[in-house]
Amino acid sequence: MDRDAEPPTFRSNLLPGSVTTTTSSGYASPPPSPRLRHCAKSIVQASLLLRLPVEVRTLILVAAFGDRTIHADLDLVDTPGGGAPALALPQTPARPSTPPDGPGGGGGGGGGGGVGTARRQQERDLVDLASADLEWKPTGHLCHRRCFDARRAPAALPAPLFVVDRDRCFTGGAALCSLPAHGLASCRIGALGWLLACRQAYVEGLEVLYRRNTFRLNESFALENMARIIAPASCAASHIARLSLSLTMGRPRVASDRIAYPRPRDAVQHLPSLFSLLPETFPGLSRLHLVLAGEMWPETQLSVYCSPSAVLHARVEGMLAELEGMMARFGALQHCEVAFDSSIYFPWLQVDRDLEIDFKDYADFEQCPYTVWRPLAADTQNVRRVPTDRRQLSGYWVCLDAWDAIPWSVMTDLPPAPGYLFTSFNSHFCRLCLRTIGGSSSYTSGKDANQTCSPLQASEQTPLLDDPGSDRGRPDVAAHAKIRRSRFRDAAIFSWALVATAAFIVLAVWVQHNQQTHPPSSSPPAPAAKRNLVFMVSDGMGPASLALTRGYRQHVEHLGRGDVLVLDRHFWGTSRTRSSSSLVTDSAAGATAFSCAHKSYNGAISVLPDGRPCGSVLEAAKRAGYTTGLVATTYVTDATPACFAAHVPHREMMDDIALQEVGQGTLGRSVDLILGGGRCYFLPNNTAAGCRQDDIDVTKIAQEKHGWSYIDSRSAFDALEGGDKVTLPLLGLMARGNVPFELDRRNHNDTYPSLKEMATTALRALERATAKSDKGFFVMIEGSRIDHAGHINDPAAQVHEVLAYDATFQAVLDFIQSSDTETVLVATSDHETGGLATALQRPDEKEATYDWYPAVLDRATASCEHLAGKLKAHSTSTGTSTGGAGTAALRKYAKDELVVKGLGVPAADVTDSEIDRLVEAADDAERAKTILTEIISHRAHIGWSTHGHTAVDVNIYSSGGPGTDALRGNVENTEVGDFLRRYLDVDVDAITTELQASSRRSDELAGVMRARSGAFDEYHGLLKN
């Protein structure tokens, strides 16, 4: 074929049928490569490996050197002129030299003398690839991991960006190898040296090598010379099922690139010719990864980089259609994925889906949420079924120009390879293995043997695996005699090792399973002389709350997927939550399970199902000499804190709870420190700040009768100096009602302390109080308002509450780290609230969207509860709730101040119907809250199933410590309570006996279920069971 007939990138060796022959291309191919030198030692034909069933042998071989990526290529070795080459090269006819990529290039020399060394140093772009001074060596090394590893555990992105971590060897580079001391050579040895260890591994290893690995070819140059890298298609290449082909498109290479990449870059118009090679070279190919890196259309691509371009969009669409047509010509191909450079993908994406991408926020492309996959169809029927609605497409793999590194953001999105099974040996191959292993032909017929490709013949044609030698596989007589003499000994040793290993594995699995499903119910290690216990409760927080908050934090702080919450790193187990009266518990029954280690009915405050009181772990700890505390962001008379220091049949009885908490109960004062909200239940009803049903001033009783120190302001709290100036007992009521949601509290930090501040103050105060005691302390810390955010379905309020709880958890860990006293932290939730789902298919959407949008929550500046209160106050103060001239002003206020400024919704996205609903609900704060939460939840694609609680299992977290393994696995919530009493080594049953014997109302409380009228509070409704 005439060199000048067409562009010089692909020549006759790209035509169908030319793969297995020596070609005379316009670009010279290298001479045939010498084979590896013959192994000095005879290869053992019988080994312990062949005693195993073929399925077991397959598992061993795949684990040893399968399921990875083989980087197969031809390496150009430059030897000095006149010097003896390292390997003898066969004589090859002279071929034209490779033309230069840049202007001013010229032809090269012939095959005999070649180009001199000095000249080559000056003109690398004129290298004659057929020169005798050049040496070609085939290489094939295994990565330590699969390049396309969908099972990789999440981890933080390496720094700096695009530096591949040591566990992932994409290119075999020595600097990134997990065996840096051995450098590149360690990767190149890989499994290939092990294959030569014994005949059995060699025979069966061929199938694993070619069928169970992904072959990675870099540039079309390697593809055109596959006959010099692996065996001919008749044996080895036909077994290759997975291929990754990387092509660098676009501008010519500079001269310094020519040794590593001896071909010019490819272009789009060359793809049809290139693809015609694949079906003949790899007839068994079932999976193809095609990487098209670089500039496919340089004149357009570089001028519109990362900006919408209709021209570039049209070119991409046309090229994809052609590629889908090409896929239909592959007989065995089942799965194909194509990768583009980001400079093509992002302009296409913005036109195709009308997206606005601010690239200054995504300078780290790993964080871009639009990096997704789109597999191409593999047959003509599927080509016709490609959806025309581009919203249905899942996208394309984006190539980020980083040493062949696969984008981290799509690692876990890869589907498993079709037919990916360990036992897929064909029958001919199995019979062939049996014949070779047994040393006779009795296992297969001569006809079968003749029809099956001989592995010895395959190896003789495989430069990567073997070298010539007619005596290979025929060890001498002495070696055979030695093997026969030791066969019985080897079999005995192997059998013993196999049985012992199996027994050990079975025993280890049984022990682990037994520990997780049947945690020890007996006591933990003997209590130390002094120990502290911190018990944290995240009221209403379920697993979805963690997923929501984790994703939100990673988005707004531009963090990697491996940068998780503090809680995530201390996950311990899960807890079942049902109460004695319902499959769905409330906070009172949940906290009773923690405090008393007994199930009870919904609404019960540390009383049993029959109404009799049960002792709490806090009361028992106080009786045993511990110092005790309660911290909450809701009313300190609410269900969770109340269950540790009070006993009433119904949680609504907050007047009684307040009195018992300060010491007006059967046991006297059991709490040494209380910090939280709910001041109104401690003040008489004849004061503006009071909400009791009587005129009792509980704060006065606490101070005068029980010696409490009392604070009720931020300035008084700050005077405690983080706990150093606390005088116990301390009653700190920091809000009339609830401490505001963290989303709102941060704007009033001069009025309300945070959960973290109250917790650290309590820890410091309790530590100082027990410094000279032989007993430590017990404190319960509740992130109370996670539950309230779930009740009103406010996702923005919820993420900030969970973040505040997570920060408090870290503060407790820091305290434990600095403390000299043994301290254990255990945290869990009483239930999940809201039925939260981090995805939503809205009623107006015909198809589900597999995504949710943290940015929507990030724009919110206030909780929906706060905004609903503002709406009601504004309506009342202006008198515009019933219509008239002020309605327009109220609409403007609702839109501008509440929806746009408060929720962060762009003004153009606010609908008239939403404002109409808000104006109609101006006097009804509860209804307004619901409307506001719907506005933000729908836009963030966050779903809720209820305004109440759910029965989902909740997580347990711990710092670890003596006895905490009892909470591993899945446990009942009463087992959490049982752990608390066992760790502190306190007698809760004695407290229960005393309460039931001494309580003046024990008889009248038994079986009483007081009728309720109206809702309990704005969050919990009627508490129906």
Short mmCIF file of C-alpha atoms in Angstrom, two decimals, residues 745-949:
data_model
loop_
_atom_site.label_atom_id
_atom_site.label_comp_id
_atom_site.label_asym_id
_atom_site.label_seq_id
_atom_site.Cartn_x
_atom_site.Cartn_y
_atom_site.Cartn_z
CA ARG A 745 -29.01 29.37 68.08
CA ARG A 746 -25.80 30.29 66.30
CA ASN A 747 -27.40 33.66 65.57
CA HIS A 748 -28.14 34.04 69.30
CA ASN A 749 -24.95 32.67 70.75
CA ASP A 750 -24.90 35.48 73.31
CA THR A 751 -28.17 34.15 74.74
CA TYR A 752 -27.97 30.36 74.59
CA PRO A 753 -24.99 28.03 75.09
CA SER A 754 -24.54 25.12 72.67
CA LEU A 755 -24.84 21.44 73.49
CA LYS A 756 -21.06 21.11 73.25
CA GLU A 757 -20.53 23.99 75.68
CA MET A 758 -22.96 22.58 78.23
CA ALA A 759 -21.49 19.07 77.88
CA THR A 760 -17.87 20.15 78.33
CA THR A 761 -18.83 22.35 81.28
CA ALA A 762 -20.61 19.42 82.90
CA LEU A 763 -17.67 17.06 82.31
CA ARG A 764 -15.18 19.50 83.77
CA ALA A 765 -17.40 20.23 86.79
CA LEU A 766 -17.99 16.54 87.50
CA GLU A 767 -14.31 15.73 87.07
CA ARG A 768 -13.34 18.41 89.59
CA ALA A 769 -16.02 17.29 92.01
CA THR A 770 -14.73 13.69 91.96
CA ALA A 771 -11.03 14.50 91.96
CA LYS A 772 -10.58 13.33 95.54
CA SER A 773 -13.29 10.67 95.52
CA ASP A 774 -12.82 6.96 95.01
CA LYS A 775 -15.91 7.01 92.77
CA GLY A 776 -16.24 8.70 89.42
CA PHE A 777 -19.28 10.17 87.75
CA PHE A 778 -22.20 9.25 85.52
CA VAL A 779 -23.69 11.81 83.14
CA MET A 780 -26.41 11.58 80.50
CA ILE A 781 -26.04 14.02 77.58
CA GLU A 782 -28.90 14.30 75.08
CA GLY A 783 -28.93 15.86 71.64
CA SER A 784 -32.64 16.47 72.11
CA ARG A 785 -33.66 18.56 69.15
CA ILE A 786 -32.70 16.11 66.42
CA ASP A 787 -36.05 14.57 67.31
CA HIS A 788 -37.92 17.87 66.97
CA ALA A 789 -36.40 18.54 63.53
CA GLY A 790 -37.62 15.10 62.48
CA HIS A 791 -41.10 15.74 63.84
CA ILE A 792 -41.53 18.87 61.77
CA ASN A 793 -39.64 17.31 58.81
CA ASP A 794 -37.04 20.09 58.61
CA PRO A 795 -33.90 18.70 56.91
CA ALA A 796 -31.84 21.88 57.31
CA ALA A 797 -32.47 21.98 61.05
CA GLN A 798 -31.73 18.27 61.30
CA VAL A 799 -28.27 18.34 59.70
CA HIS A 800 -27.16 21.15 62.00
CA GLU A 801 -28.47 19.31 65.05
CA VAL A 802 -26.61 16.14 64.06
CA LEU A 803 -23.44 18.14 63.38
CA ALA A 804 -23.73 19.71 66.83
CA TYR A 805 -24.17 16.26 68.36
CA ASP A 806 -21.19 14.94 66.40
CA ALA A 807 -19.04 17.83 67.66
CA THR A 808 -20.15 17.07 71.21
CA PHE A 809 -19.24 13.40 70.74
CA GLN A 810 -15.74 14.50 69.68
CA ALA A 811 -15.49 16.80 72.71
CA VAL A 812 -16.29 13.87 75.01
CA LEU A 813 -13.64 11.76 73.27
CA ASP A 814 -11.13 14.56 73.81
CA PHE A 815 -12.07 14.63 77.49
CA ILE A 816 -11.58 10.86 77.75
CA GLN A 817 -8.19 11.16 76.09
CA SER A 818 -7.03 13.76 78.59
CA SER A 819 -8.54 12.16 81.69
CA ASP A 820 -6.52 10.04 84.09
CA THR A 821 -9.64 8.15 85.16
CA GLU A 822 -10.97 5.23 83.14
CA THR A 823 -13.90 6.66 81.20
CA VAL A 824 -16.22 4.94 78.74
CA LEU A 825 -18.53 6.66 76.28
CA VAL A 826 -21.62 4.89 74.91
CA ALA A 827 -24.07 6.65 72.60
CA THR A 828 -27.28 5.58 70.93
CA SER A 829 -30.72 6.81 69.91
CA ASP A 830 -34.06 6.02 71.49
CA HIS A 831 -35.78 5.83 68.07
CA GLU A 832 -35.82 7.37 64.59
CA THR A 833 -38.14 10.27 63.84
CA GLY A 834 -39.73 11.34 60.57
CA GLY A 835 -39.03 8.34 58.36
CA LEU A 836 -36.26 10.29 56.67
CA ALA A 837 -35.16 9.22 53.17
CA THR A 838 -32.24 10.81 51.34
CA ALA A 839 -34.06 10.65 48.01
CA LEU A 840 -37.51 11.66 46.86
CA GLN A 841 -39.73 11.15 43.87
CA ARG A 842 -42.04 14.14 43.95
CA PRO A 843 -45.66 13.82 42.82
CA ASP A 844 -44.90 15.93 39.74
CA GLU A 845 -42.01 13.68 38.65
CA LYS A 846 -42.72 10.70 36.42
CA GLU A 847 -39.32 9.14 37.01
CA ALA A 848 -37.28 8.82 40.18
CA THR A 849 -34.11 10.87 40.54
CA TYR A 850 -31.19 8.96 42.02
CA ASP A 851 -29.80 11.93 43.89
CA TRP A 852 -30.40 14.55 46.54
CA TYR A 853 -29.04 18.07 46.75
CA PRO A 854 -27.10 19.22 49.85
CA ALA A 855 -26.64 22.71 48.40
CA VAL A 856 -30.33 23.40 49.00
CA LEU A 857 -29.86 22.87 52.73
CA ASP A 858 -26.67 24.89 52.76
CA ARG A 859 -28.56 27.98 51.60
CA ALA A 860 -31.03 27.89 54.51
CA THR A 861 -30.31 30.47 57.22
CA ALA A 862 -33.06 29.59 59.70
CA SER A 863 -35.21 26.65 60.77
CA CYS A 864 -38.76 26.32 59.49
CA GLU A 865 -39.95 26.57 63.11
CA HIS A 866 -38.29 29.96 63.49
CA LEU A 867 -39.61 31.19 60.13
CA ALA A 868 -43.16 30.06 60.93
CA GLY A 869 -42.98 31.97 64.19
CA LYS A 870 -41.80 35.08 62.34
CA LEU A 871 -44.69 34.77 59.89
CA LYS A 872 -47.26 34.57 62.68
CA ALA A 873 -45.69 37.48 64.60
CA HIS A 874 -45.60 39.63 61.46
CA SER A 875 -49.20 38.79 60.60
CA THR A 876 -50.37 39.57 64.12
CA SER A 877 -48.44 42.83 64.40
CA THR A 878 -49.59 44.15 61.02
CA GLY A 879 -53.11 42.76 61.12
CA THR A 880 -52.87 41.48 57.55
CA SER A 881 -53.77 37.83 58.06
CA THR A 882 -57.40 38.13 56.99
CA GLY A 883 -56.89 39.89 53.69
CA GLY A 884 -57.43 43.47 52.59
CA ALA A 885 -54.79 45.99 51.58
CA GLY A 886 -52.11 44.37 53.65
CA THR A 887 -52.29 41.01 51.85
CA ALA A 888 -49.84 42.08 49.15
CA ALA A 889 -47.39 43.25 51.80
CA LEU A 890 -47.76 39.93 53.63
CA ARG A 891 -47.12 38.03 50.40
CA LYS A 892 -43.99 40.06 49.78
CA TYR A 893 -42.81 39.44 53.35
CA ALA A 894 -43.48 35.68 53.06
CA LYS A 895 -41.58 35.45 49.81
CA ASP A 896 -38.64 37.77 50.43
CA GLU A 897 -37.98 37.25 54.15
CA LEU A 898 -39.06 33.66 54.68
CA VAL A 899 -38.64 31.67 51.48
CA VAL A 900 -35.86 33.55 49.68
CA LYS A 901 -33.82 34.83 52.61
CA GLY A 902 -34.76 32.26 55.22
CA LEU A 903 -34.81 29.05 53.17
CA GLY A 904 -32.40 30.27 50.49
CA VAL A 905 -34.70 29.46 47.58
CA PRO A 906 -33.91 31.57 44.49
CA ALA A 907 -36.65 34.13 43.94
CA ALA A 908 -37.25 32.90 40.40
CA ASP A 909 -38.00 29.39 41.70
CA VAL A 910 -40.67 30.45 44.22
CA THR A 911 -44.17 29.68 42.94
CA ASP A 912 -47.30 31.73 43.55
CA SER A 913 -49.10 28.69 44.94
CA GLU A 914 -46.46 28.30 47.64
CA ILE A 915 -46.84 31.91 48.73
CA ASP A 916 -50.64 31.56 48.64
CA ARG A 917 -50.47 28.62 51.02
CA LEU A 918 -48.14 30.47 53.39
CA VAL A 919 -50.38 33.55 53.51
CA GLU A 920 -53.41 31.37 54.24
CA ALA A 921 -51.49 29.74 57.14
CA ALA A 922 -50.12 33.00 58.55
CA ASP A 923 -52.00 32.60 61.86
CA ASP A 924 -51.34 28.86 62.15
CA ALA A 925 -47.67 28.32 62.97
CA GLU A 926 -47.95 24.51 62.83
CA ARG A 927 -49.45 24.56 59.33
CA ALA A 928 -46.91 27.16 58.19
CA LYS A 929 -44.07 24.94 59.44
CA THR A 930 -45.37 22.06 57.33
CA ILE A 931 -45.56 24.24 54.21
CA LEU A 932 -42.05 25.58 54.72
CA THR A 933 -40.56 22.14 55.30
CA GLU A 934 -42.22 20.88 52.12
CA ILE A 935 -40.70 23.74 50.15
CA ILE A 936 -37.15 22.96 51.23
CA SER A 937 -37.47 19.15 51.35
CA HIS A 938 -38.91 18.89 47.83
CA ARG A 939 -36.16 21.04 46.38
CA ALA A 940 -33.46 19.03 48.15
CA HIS A 941 -35.16 15.77 47.08
CA ILE A 942 -35.47 14.61 50.68
CA GLY A 943 -38.43 12.48 51.70
CA TRP A 944 -40.31 11.97 54.95
CA SER A 945 -42.86 9.29 55.73
CA THR A 946 -44.32 10.63 58.99
CA HIS A 947 -44.34 13.46 61.51
CA GLY A 948 -43.94 10.83 64.23
CA HIS A 949 -41.51 8.07 65.09
#
